[in-house]
JSON list of C-alpha atoms in Angstrom, two decimals:
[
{"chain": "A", "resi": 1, "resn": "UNK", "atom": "CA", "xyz": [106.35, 136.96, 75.68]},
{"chain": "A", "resi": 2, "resn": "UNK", "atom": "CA", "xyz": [105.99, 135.72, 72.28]},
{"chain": "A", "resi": 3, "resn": "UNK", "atom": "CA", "xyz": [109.68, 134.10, 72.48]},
{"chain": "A", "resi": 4, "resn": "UNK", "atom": "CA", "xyz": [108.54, 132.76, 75.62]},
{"chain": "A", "resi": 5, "resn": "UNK", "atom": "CA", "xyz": [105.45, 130.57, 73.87]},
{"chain": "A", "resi": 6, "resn": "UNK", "atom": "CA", "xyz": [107.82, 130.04, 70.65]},
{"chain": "A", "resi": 7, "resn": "UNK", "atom": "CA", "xyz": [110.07, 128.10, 72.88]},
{"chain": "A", "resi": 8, "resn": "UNK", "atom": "CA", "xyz": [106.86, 126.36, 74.66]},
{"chain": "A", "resi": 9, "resn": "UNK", "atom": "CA", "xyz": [105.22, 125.39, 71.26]},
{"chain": "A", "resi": 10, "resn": "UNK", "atom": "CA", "xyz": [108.64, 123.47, 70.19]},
{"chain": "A", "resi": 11, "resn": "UNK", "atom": "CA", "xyz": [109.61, 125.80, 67.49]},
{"chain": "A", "resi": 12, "resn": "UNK", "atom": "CA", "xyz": [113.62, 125.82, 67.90]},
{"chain": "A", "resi": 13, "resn": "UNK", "atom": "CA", "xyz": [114.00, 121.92, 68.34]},
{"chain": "A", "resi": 14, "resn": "UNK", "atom": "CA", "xyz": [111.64, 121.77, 65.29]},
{"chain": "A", "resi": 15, "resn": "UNK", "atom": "CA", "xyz": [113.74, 123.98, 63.49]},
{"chain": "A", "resi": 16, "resn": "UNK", "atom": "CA", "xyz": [116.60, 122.13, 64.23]},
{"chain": "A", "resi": 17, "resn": "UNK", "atom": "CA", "xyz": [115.64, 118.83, 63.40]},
{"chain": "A", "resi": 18, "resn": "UNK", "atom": "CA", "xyz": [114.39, 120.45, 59.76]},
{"chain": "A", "resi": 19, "resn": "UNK", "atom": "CA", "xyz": [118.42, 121.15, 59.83]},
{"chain": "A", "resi": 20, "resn": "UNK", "atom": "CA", "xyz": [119.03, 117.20, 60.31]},
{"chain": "A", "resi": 21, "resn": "UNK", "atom": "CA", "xyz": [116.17, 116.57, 57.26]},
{"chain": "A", "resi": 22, "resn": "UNK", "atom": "CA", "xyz": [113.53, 115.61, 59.60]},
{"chain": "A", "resi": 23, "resn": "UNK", "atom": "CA", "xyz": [110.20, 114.77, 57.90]},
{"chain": "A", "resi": 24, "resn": "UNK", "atom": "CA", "xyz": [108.21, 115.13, 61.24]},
{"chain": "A", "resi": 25, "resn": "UNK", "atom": "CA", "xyz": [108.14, 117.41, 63.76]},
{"chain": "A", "resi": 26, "resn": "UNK", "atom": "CA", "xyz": [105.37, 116.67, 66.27]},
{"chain": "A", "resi": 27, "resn": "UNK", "atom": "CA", "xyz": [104.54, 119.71, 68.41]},
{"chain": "A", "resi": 28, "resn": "UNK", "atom": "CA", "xyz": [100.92, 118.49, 69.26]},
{"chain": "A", "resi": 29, "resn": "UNK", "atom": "CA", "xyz": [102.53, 115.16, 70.35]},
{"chain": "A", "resi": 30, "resn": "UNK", "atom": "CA", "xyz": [99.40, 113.22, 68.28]},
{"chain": "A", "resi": 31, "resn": "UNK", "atom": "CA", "xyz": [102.12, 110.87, 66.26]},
{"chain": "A", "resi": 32, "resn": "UNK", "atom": "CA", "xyz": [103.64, 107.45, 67.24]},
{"chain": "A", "resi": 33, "resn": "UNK", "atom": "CA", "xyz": [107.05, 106.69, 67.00]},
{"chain": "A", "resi": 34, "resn": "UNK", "atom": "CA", "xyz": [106.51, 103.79, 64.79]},
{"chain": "A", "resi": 35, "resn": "UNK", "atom": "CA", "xyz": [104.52, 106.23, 62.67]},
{"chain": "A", "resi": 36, "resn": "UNK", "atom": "CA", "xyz": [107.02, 109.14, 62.52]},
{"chain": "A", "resi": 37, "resn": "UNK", "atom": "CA", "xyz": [109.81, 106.41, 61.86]},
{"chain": "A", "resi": 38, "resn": "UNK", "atom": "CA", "xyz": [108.16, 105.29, 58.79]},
{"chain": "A", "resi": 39, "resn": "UNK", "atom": "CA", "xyz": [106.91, 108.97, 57.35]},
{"chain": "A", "resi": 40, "resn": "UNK", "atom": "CA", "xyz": [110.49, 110.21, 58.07]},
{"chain": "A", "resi": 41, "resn": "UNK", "atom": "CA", "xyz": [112.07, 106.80, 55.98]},
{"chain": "A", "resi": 42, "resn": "UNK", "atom": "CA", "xyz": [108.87, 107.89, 52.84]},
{"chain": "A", "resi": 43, "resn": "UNK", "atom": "CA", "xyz": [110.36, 111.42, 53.14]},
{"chain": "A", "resi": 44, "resn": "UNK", "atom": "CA", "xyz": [114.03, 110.56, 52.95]},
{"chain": "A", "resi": 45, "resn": "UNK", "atom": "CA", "xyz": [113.34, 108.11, 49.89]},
{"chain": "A", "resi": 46, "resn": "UNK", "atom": "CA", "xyz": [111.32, 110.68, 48.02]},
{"chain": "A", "resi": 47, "resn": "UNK", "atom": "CA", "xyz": [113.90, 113.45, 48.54]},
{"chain": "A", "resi": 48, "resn": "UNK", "atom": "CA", "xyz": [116.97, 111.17, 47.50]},
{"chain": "A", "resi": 49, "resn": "UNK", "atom": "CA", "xyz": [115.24, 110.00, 44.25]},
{"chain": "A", "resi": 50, "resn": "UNK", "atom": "CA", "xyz": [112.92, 112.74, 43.07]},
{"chain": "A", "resi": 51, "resn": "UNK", "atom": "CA", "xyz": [114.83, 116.17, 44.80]},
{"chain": "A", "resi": 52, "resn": "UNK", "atom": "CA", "xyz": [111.13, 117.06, 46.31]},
{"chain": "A", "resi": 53, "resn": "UNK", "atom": "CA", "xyz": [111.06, 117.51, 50.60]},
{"chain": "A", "resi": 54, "resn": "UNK", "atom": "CA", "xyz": [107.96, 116.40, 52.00]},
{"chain": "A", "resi": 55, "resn": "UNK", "atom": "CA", "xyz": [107.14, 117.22, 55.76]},
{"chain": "A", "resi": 56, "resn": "UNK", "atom": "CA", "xyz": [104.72, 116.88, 58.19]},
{"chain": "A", "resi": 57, "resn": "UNK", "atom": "CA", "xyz": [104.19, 119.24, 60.87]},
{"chain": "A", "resi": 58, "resn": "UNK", "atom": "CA", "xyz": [101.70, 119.51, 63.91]},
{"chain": "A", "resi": 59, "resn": "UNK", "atom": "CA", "xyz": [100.57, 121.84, 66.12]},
{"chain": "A", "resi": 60, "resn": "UNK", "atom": "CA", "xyz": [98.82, 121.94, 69.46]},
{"chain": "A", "resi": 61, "resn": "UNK", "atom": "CA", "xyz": [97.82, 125.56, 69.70]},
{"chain": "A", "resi": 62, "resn": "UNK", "atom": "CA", "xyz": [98.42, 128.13, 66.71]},
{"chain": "A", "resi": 63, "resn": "UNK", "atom": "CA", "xyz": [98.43, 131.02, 69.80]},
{"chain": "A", "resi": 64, "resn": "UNK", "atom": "CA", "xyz": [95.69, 133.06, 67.60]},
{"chain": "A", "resi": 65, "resn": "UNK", "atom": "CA", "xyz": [97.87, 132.77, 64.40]},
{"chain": "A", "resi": 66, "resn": "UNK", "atom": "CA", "xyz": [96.42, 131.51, 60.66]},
{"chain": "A", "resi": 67, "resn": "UNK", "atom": "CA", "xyz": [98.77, 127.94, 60.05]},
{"chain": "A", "resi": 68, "resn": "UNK", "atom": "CA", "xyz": [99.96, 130.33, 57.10]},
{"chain": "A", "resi": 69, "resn": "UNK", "atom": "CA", "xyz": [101.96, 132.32, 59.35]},
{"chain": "A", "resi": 70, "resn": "UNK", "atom": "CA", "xyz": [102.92, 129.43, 62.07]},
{"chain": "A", "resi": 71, "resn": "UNK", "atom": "CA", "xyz": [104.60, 127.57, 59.07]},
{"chain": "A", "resi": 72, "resn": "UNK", "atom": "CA", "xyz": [106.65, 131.05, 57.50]},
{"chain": "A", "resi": 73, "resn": "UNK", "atom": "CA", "xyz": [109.47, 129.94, 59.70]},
{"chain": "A", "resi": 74, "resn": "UNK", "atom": "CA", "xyz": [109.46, 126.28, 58.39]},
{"chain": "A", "resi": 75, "resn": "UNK", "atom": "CA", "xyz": [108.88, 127.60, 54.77]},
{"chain": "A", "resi": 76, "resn": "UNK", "atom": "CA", "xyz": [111.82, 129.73, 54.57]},
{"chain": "A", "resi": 77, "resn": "UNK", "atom": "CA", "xyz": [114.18, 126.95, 55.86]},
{"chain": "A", "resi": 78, "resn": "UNK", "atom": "CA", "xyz": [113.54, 124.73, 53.06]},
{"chain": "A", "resi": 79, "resn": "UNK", "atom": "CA", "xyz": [115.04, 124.70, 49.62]},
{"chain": "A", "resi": 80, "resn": "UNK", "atom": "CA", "xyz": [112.02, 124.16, 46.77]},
{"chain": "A", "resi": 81, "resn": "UNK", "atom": "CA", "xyz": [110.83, 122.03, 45.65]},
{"chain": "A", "resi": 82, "resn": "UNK", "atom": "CA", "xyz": [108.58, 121.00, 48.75]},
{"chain": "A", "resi": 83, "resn": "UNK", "atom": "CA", "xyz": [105.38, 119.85, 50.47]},
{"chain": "A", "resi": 84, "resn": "UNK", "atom": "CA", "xyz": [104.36, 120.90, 54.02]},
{"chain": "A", "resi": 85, "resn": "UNK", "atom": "CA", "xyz": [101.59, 118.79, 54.95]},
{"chain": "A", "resi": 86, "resn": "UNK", "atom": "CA", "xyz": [100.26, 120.60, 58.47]},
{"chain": "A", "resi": 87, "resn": "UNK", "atom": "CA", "xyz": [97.72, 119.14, 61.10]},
{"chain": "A", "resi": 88, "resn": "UNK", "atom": "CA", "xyz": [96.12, 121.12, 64.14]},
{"chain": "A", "resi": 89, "resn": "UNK", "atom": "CA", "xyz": [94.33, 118.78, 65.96]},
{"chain": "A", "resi": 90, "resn": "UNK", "atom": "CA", "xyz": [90.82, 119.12, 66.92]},
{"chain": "A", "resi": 91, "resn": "UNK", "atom": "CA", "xyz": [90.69, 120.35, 70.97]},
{"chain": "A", "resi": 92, "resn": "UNK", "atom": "CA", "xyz": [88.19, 118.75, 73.27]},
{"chain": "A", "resi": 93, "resn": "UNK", "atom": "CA", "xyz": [85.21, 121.29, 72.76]},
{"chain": "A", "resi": 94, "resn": "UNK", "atom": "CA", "xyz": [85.86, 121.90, 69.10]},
{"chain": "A", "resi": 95, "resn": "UNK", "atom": "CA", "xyz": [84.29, 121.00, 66.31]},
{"chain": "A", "resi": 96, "resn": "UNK", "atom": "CA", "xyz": [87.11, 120.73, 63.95]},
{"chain": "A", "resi": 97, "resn": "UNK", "atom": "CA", "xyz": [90.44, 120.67, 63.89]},
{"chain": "A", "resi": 98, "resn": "UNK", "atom": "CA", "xyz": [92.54, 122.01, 60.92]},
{"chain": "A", "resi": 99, "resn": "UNK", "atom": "CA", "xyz": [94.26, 120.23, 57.84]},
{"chain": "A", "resi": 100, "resn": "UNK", "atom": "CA", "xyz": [96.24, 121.46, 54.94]},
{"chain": "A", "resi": 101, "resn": "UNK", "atom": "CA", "xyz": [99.18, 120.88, 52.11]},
{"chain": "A", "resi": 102, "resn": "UNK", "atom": "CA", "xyz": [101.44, 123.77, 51.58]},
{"chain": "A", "resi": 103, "resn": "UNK", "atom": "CA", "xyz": [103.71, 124.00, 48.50]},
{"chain": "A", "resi": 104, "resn": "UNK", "atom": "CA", "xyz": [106.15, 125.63, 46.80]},
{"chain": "A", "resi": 105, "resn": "UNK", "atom": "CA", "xyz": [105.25, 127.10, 43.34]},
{"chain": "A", "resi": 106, "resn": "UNK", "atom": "CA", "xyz": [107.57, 124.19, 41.36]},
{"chain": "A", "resi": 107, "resn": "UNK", "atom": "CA", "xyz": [105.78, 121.39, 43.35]},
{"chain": "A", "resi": 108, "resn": "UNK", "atom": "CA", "xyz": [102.18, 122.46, 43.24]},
{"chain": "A", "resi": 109, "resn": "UNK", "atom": "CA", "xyz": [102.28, 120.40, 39.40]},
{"chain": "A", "resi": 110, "resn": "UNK", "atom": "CA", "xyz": [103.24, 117.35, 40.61]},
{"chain": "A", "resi": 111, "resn": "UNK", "atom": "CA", "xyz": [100.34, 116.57, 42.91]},
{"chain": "A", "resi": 112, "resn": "UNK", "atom": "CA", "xyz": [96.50, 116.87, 43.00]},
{"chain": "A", "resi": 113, "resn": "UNK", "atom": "CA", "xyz": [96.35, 118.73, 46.14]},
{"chain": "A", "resi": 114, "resn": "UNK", "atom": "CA", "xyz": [92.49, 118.50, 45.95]},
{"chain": "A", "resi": 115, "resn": "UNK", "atom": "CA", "xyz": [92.18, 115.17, 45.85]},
{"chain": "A", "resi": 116, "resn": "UNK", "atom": "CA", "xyz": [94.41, 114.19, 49.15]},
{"chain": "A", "resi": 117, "resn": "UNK", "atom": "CA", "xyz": [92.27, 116.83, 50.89]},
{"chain": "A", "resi": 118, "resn": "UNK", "atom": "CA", "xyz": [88.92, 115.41, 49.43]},
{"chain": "A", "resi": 119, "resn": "UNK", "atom": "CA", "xyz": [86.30, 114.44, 52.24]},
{"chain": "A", "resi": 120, "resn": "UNK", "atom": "CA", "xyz": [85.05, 111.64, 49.46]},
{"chain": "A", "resi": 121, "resn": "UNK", "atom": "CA", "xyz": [86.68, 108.09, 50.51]},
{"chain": "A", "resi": 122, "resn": "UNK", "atom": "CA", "xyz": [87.03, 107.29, 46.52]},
{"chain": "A", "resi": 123, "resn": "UNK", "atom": "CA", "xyz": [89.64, 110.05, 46.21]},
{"chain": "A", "resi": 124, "resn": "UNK", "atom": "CA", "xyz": [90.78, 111.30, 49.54]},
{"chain": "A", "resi": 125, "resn": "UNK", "atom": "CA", "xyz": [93.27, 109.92, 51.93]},
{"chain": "A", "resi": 126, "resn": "UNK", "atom": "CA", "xyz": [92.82, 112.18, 54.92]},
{"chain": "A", "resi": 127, "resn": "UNK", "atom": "CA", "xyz": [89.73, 113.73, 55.71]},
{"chain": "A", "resi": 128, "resn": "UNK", "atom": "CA", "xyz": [87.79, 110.57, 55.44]},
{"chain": "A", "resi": 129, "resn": "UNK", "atom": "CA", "xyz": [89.86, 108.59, 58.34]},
{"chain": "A", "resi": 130, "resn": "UNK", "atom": "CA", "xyz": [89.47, 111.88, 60.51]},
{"chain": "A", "resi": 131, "resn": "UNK", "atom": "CA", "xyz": [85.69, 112.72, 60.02]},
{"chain": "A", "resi": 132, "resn": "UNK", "atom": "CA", "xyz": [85.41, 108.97, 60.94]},
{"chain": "A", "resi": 133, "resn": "UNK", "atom": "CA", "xyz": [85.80, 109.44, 64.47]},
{"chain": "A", "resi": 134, "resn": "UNK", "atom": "CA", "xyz": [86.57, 105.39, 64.98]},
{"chain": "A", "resi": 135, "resn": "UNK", "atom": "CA", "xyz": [89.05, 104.61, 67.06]},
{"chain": "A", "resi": 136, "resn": "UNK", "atom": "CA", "xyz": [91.95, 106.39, 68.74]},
{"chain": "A", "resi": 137, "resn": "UNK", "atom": "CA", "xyz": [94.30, 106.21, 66.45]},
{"chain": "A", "resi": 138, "resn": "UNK", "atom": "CA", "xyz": [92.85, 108.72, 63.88]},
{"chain": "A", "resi": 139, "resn": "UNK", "atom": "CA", "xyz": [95.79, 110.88, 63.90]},
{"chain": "A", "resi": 140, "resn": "UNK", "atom": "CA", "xyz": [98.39, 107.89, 63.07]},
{"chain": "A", "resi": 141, "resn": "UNK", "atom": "CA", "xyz": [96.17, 106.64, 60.32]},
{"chain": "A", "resi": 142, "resn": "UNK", "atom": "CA", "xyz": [95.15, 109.96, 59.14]},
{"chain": "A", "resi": 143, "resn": "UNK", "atom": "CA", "xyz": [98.67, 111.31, 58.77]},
{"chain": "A", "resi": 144, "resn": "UNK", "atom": "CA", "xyz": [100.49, 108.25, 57.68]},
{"chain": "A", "resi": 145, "resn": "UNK", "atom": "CA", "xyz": [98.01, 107.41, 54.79]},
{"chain": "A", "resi": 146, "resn": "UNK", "atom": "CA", "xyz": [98.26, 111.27, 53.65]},
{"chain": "A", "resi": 147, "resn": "UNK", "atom": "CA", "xyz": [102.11, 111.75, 53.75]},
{"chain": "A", "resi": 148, "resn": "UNK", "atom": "CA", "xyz": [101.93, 108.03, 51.79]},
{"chain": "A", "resi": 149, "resn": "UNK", "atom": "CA", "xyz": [99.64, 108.90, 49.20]},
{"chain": "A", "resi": 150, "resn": "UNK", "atom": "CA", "xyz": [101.28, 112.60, 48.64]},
{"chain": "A", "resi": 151, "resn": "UNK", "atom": "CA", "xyz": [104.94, 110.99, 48.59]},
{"chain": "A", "resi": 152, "resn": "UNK", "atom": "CA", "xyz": [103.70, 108.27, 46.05]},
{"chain": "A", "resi": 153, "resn": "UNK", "atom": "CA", "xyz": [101.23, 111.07, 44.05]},
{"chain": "A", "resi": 154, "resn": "UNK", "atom": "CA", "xyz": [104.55, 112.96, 43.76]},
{"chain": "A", "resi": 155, "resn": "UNK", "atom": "CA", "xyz": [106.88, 109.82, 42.85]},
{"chain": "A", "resi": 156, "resn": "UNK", "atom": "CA", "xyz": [104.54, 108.90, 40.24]},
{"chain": "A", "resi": 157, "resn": "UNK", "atom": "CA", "xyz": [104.66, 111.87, 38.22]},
{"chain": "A", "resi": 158, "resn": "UNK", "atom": "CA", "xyz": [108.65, 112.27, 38.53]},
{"chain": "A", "resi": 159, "resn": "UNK", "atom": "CA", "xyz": [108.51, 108.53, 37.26]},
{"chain": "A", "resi": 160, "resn": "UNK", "atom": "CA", "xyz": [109.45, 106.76, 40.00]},
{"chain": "A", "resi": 161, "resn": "UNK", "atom": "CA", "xyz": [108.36, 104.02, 42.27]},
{"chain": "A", "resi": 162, "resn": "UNK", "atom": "CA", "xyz": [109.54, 104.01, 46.04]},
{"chain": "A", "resi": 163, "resn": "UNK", "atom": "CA", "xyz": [110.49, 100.92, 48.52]},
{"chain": "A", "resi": 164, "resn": "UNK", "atom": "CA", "xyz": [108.77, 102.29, 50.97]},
{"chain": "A", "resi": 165, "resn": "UNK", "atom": "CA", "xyz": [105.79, 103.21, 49.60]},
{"chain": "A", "resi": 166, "resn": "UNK", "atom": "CA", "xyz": [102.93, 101.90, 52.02]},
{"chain": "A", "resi": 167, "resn": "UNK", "atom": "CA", "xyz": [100.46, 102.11, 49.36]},
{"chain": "A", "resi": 168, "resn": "UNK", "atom": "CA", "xyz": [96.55, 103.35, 49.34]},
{"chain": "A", "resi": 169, "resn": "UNK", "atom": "CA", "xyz": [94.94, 100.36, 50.83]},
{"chain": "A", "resi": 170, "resn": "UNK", "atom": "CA", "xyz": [92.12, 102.15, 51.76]},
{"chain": "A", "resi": 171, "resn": "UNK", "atom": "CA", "xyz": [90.99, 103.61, 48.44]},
{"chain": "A", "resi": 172, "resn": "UNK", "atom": "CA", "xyz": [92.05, 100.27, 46.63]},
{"chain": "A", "resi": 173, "resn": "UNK", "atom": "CA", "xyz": [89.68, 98.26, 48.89]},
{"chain": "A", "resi": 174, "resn": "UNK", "atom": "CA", "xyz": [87.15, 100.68, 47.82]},
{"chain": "A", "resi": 175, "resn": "UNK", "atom": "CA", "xyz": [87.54, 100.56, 43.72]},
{"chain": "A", "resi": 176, "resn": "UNK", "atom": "CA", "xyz": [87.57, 96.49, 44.94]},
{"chain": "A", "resi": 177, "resn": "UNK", "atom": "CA", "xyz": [84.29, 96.53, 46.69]},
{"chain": "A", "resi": 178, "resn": "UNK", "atom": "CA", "xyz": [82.94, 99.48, 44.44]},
{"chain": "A", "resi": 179, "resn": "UNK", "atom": "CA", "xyz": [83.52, 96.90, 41.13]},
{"chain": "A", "resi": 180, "resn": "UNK", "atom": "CA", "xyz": [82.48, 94.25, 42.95]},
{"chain": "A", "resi": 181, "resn": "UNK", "atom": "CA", "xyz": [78.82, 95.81, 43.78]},
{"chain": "A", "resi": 182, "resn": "UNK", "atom": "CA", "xyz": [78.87, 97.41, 39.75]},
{"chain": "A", "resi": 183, "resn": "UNK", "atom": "CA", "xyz": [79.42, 93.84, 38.37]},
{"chain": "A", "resi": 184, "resn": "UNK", "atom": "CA", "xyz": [76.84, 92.45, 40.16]},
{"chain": "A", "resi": 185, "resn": "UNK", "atom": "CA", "xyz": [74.66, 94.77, 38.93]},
{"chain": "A", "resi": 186, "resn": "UNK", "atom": "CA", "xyz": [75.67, 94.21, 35.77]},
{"chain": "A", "resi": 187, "resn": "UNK", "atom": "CA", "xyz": [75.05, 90.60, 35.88]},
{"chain": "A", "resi": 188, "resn": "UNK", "atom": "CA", "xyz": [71.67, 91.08, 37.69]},
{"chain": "A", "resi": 189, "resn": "UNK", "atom": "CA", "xyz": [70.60, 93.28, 34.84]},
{"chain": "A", "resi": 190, "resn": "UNK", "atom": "CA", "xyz": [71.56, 90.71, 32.25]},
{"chain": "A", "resi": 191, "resn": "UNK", "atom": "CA", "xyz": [69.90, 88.08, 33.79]},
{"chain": "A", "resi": 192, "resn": "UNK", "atom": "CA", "xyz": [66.82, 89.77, 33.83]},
{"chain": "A", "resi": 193, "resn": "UNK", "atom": "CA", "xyz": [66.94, 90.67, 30.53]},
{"chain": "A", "resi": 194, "resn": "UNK", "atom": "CA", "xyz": [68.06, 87.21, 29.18]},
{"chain": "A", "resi": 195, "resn": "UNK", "atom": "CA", "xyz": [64.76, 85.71, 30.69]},
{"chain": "A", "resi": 196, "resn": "UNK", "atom": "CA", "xyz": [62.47, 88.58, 29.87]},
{"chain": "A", "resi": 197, "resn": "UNK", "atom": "CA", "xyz": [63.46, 88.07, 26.10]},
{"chain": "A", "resi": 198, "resn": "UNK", "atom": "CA", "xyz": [63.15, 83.96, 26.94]},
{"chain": "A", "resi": 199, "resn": "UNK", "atom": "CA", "xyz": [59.38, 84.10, 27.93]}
]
């Protein structure tokens, strides 16, 4: 029975394709191709010039399992250093679905896991797009800003800067704005006190 829903949930074509250095494998089916096209070109630059795997895995159902033991499988077919960056999508009727970055123990240095997982827009790259709830694409935008921002986090401290990097629009549009709002402030303040020491 249990090979029976191992072959439903995907699990030997995703094993395979981790064979062929696949970045994504797409069991809940939440990715577009365009998406998984670009995450699997990140994840083939950052292996060939820093050594570390990065993949992305989803899953529609973990059949009563933690995503600890879904992803053993996946785990022990990779060579360290890597990142598993895992998704369960939320079901209709749920209140949450389930996100998280799995390492092995040489790569958990070269990334601040806590801040890609932080719900705070300033710092996080994942959680804020999906607690958003705007728009259908939340998975796609979720998924692709994460892998990009853990692929470039990990780049970064190996020295290296990669072609395909999308970059962290979001969170760069928000230090914009965010300095924006603290200058004017700043200059409101001055004012003030420029004619306050005038009269």
């Amino acid at each position: 029975m249990k090979l029976i829903s191992l072959l439903k949930s995907g699990f030997l074509a995703a094993l395979c394709s981790f064979g062929l250095n696949a970045a994504t494998i797409d069991n809940a089916g939440v990715l577009s191709e365009p998406i998984k096209s670009k995450l699997n070109e990140m994840g083939a630059e950052l292996k060939e010039t820093t050594g570390v795997t990065l993949d992305l895995i989803t899953f529609s159902n973990l059949n009563g399992e933690s995503i600890d033991e879904a992803i053993k499988p996946f785990k022990s077919s990779l060579k360290p250093p890597y990142v598993i960056l895992v998704l369960v999508p939320k079901k209709a009727g749920a209140k949450t679905g389930k996100v998280d970055i799995y390492t092995s123990n040489d790569a958990n240095s070269l990334f601040d896991k806590e801040a890609v997982l932080s719900p705070y827009p300033e710092s996080g790259s994942i959680l804020p797009i999906l607690v958003s709830n705007k728009g259908k694409d939340i998975y796609n935008a979720a998924m692709l800003n994460g892998y990009a921002d853990i692929a470039d986090r990990i780049a970064n401290s190996k020295g290296v800067v990669l072609k395909s990097s999308i970059g962290n629009s979001n969170r760069d549009t928000i230090n914009i704005f965010r300095y924006l709002i603290y200058g004017s402030i700043i200059l409101v303040i001055v004012v003030f006190a420029i004619r306050k020491i005038k009269r």
